[in-house]
Amino acid sequence: MNWKKALVVAPMSAALLFSANGGLVSAETAEKPTVTNAAVDLRATLGTLLSEHGNLAIITMRKGIEGAEDFEAAAAQLGENTQALSDAIASVYGEEAGQGFHDMWSAHIGYFVDYVNGTAAEDEAAKEKALEELSQYRQDFSAFLEKATEGRVEADALAEGLQTHVNQLVSAFDSYVAGDYATAFSKQADARSHLYMTAKGLSSAITAQFPDKFENQMAVTPAADLRLALNDILSGHVAFAITAMQNGIEGEESAKIFEANAAQLAANTDKLSAAIGSVYGDEAAAKFKEMWAGHIGYFVDYVKATAAEDEEAKQAALDELKQYRADFSAFMETATGGNISADAVSESLQMHVNQLVASFDAYAAGDYEEAYNQFHEGYTHSNGIAKALSGAIVAQFPDKFAADMPSEMPETGFAPANNNDMMMLWILGASAFALAAFVAIRKYQASENK
C-alpha cells in the first residue's frame, strides 16, 4: 500500500484495531455529543471513499467517450480508490474478504467501461450485455456483503440500492453523451450523496457486528449526521470546482459543459445558503452566499488568467484567495465562539487552495497523473474540514445534538434516506450552522460599517 492509500485507509483501520482509547466514550452515554469517535470516523472514511468512487467513475466514463488524453490518469486514480476500499474491507474482515471485494468491485467498474465502449461503437447489444453483467454483479455483491455482515445488510435491499447506483452512473453518462449536461451533472451530485447513505448503512452494520471494537459507539447520531452532511457538500464542492476548472481551460469546445458544471457548483453553494435562509431569512442567506461564492470566483479568475497567459492576473487571483482566507478564517473563529481558531481555518483553507490550484496547473501542463493525485488529496481533505467545522458547531450548540437515539436508519443504508430523515438532518445542520453564520454575518457587517 502506498502512502496515499495509507492516509485514506488509516482512519478506518485505526478505528477498528486501536479503538481502545480511554478518551473515547459511548455515544449513548457521553455527556456531550461528538463528531469524532471510532464509529463516526469509520462512517466518514467510508463516505469519502465511496463517494470519491462515484465521482471518479463518472469522470472516467466521460473521459473515455471523449477519447481524452487524461482518461488513463482518471482510470488509474479510480483504481487506487478501489484498492483503498479493498484495504479498508480487509482491515475488518481479513485479506481473503478484501481480495474478494477487490475482484468484484473492479469487475463492476469494468462493466461500466464496457458500456462506454458499446456506446462509442453504437453497439446496442454490447451495451445491453454490460447492463446484464451489472445486474449479475448486484446479486453476487449483495450476497457477499450479507454474508460478511452476518445478515445485518440484507441482500435484497442492498441489490435494490446497488441498482440505484448503477442507474445514476448510467444516466449521468447517457445524459452527457446526449448533450444534456445539466442532467449529467445533477445525476453526478445524486450519485455522490447516495454513496454517503451507503456509508451510513455499512458503517452501522459493521459497528453493530463488532461492538467491542467500537466500545458500543454509534456511527449514526445527530452530530455524526451533521459531519457527514457537511462532508457531502464540501466534497461535492471540490469535485465540481476541479472539473469546472478543467472545462474552463479547454475553451469554447467545452463551453456548454463548463456552464452546466459551474451551475452544479453553484447549486452546491445554494444548498448551504438555503439552509441558512430557512432559519434566518433571505438577507443572511444572501450575505453568506456572497462570501462563499466569492472564493469560487477567484478560482475562475485564475483559470481565465491561465488561458490568457497573464501571470499578473494569475497572481491577482491568488492574492484575492489569500485575502479571502484571512477574512473567512476570522469570520469562522467569531462565528464558532472560538471553538475553531482562525489560524487553524487559515491553514486548512490554504491547503484547499493549494490542492485545487495544483490540480489545475498539472492538468493545464498535461501532467494528468498529478492532476488526479491532487484531485484525490483535495477530495480527502474535505473530510478533515467537515470534521473540524462540525466539531466546532456541536461544541458550540451541544443541546441541539444531544439526542440519545441515532437518526432513523434505512434497512441497510444503501437506499436514499427518506424525506423525514433528510429533513431532520438538514434542520440539525442548518439550525446550528446558520446560527453561527448569522452571528458572524452581523459582526462582519458591523465591522465593515465602522
Short mmCIF file of N, CA and C in Angstrom, two decimals, residues 85 140 151 228 259 296 312 317 352 372 383 404:
data_model
loop_
_atom_site.label_atom_id
_atom_site.label_comp_id
_atom_site.label_asym_id
_atom_site.label_seq_id
_atom_site.Cartn_x
_atom_site.Cartn_y
_atom_site.Cartn_z
N LEU A 85 -10.48 1.06 -0.90
CA LEU A 85 -11.70 0.45 -0.38
C LEU A 85 -11.46 -1.01 0.00
N ASP A 140 -24.41 -10.91 -6.89
CA ASP A 140 -23.22 -11.51 -6.27
C ASP A 140 -22.69 -10.64 -5.14
N GLY A 151 -25.80 -10.89 7.94
CA GLY A 151 -27.21 -10.56 7.76
C GLY A 151 -27.60 -9.16 8.15
N LEU A 228 -21.28 14.38 8.37
CA LEU A 228 -21.36 13.75 7.05
C LEU A 228 -22.13 14.60 6.05
N GLU A 259 -20.53 25.47 -18.40
CA GLU A 259 -21.71 26.16 -17.87
C GLU A 259 -22.53 25.24 -16.97
N ILE A 296 -15.00 30.99 -5.02
CA ILE A 296 -15.13 30.22 -6.26
C ILE A 296 -14.79 31.11 -7.46
N GLU A 312 0.31 38.22 -14.30
CA GLU A 312 -0.11 39.25 -13.34
C GLU A 312 -1.53 38.98 -12.85
N ALA A 317 -5.41 36.82 -8.72
CA ALA A 317 -6.40 35.84 -8.25
C ALA A 317 -5.92 35.15 -6.99
N HIS A 352 -6.52 23.75 0.97
CA HIS A 352 -7.58 23.61 -0.03
C HIS A 352 -7.23 24.38 -1.31
N TYR A 372 -4.81 14.27 -11.05
CA TYR A 372 -5.76 13.42 -10.32
C TYR A 372 -5.24 13.03 -8.94
N ASN A 383 -12.96 15.84 4.10
CA ASN A 383 -13.35 15.08 5.28
C ASN A 383 -12.83 15.76 6.54
N ASP A 404 -30.36 10.98 22.31
CA ASP A 404 -29.80 9.70 22.73
C ASP A 404 -29.84 8.67 21.61
#
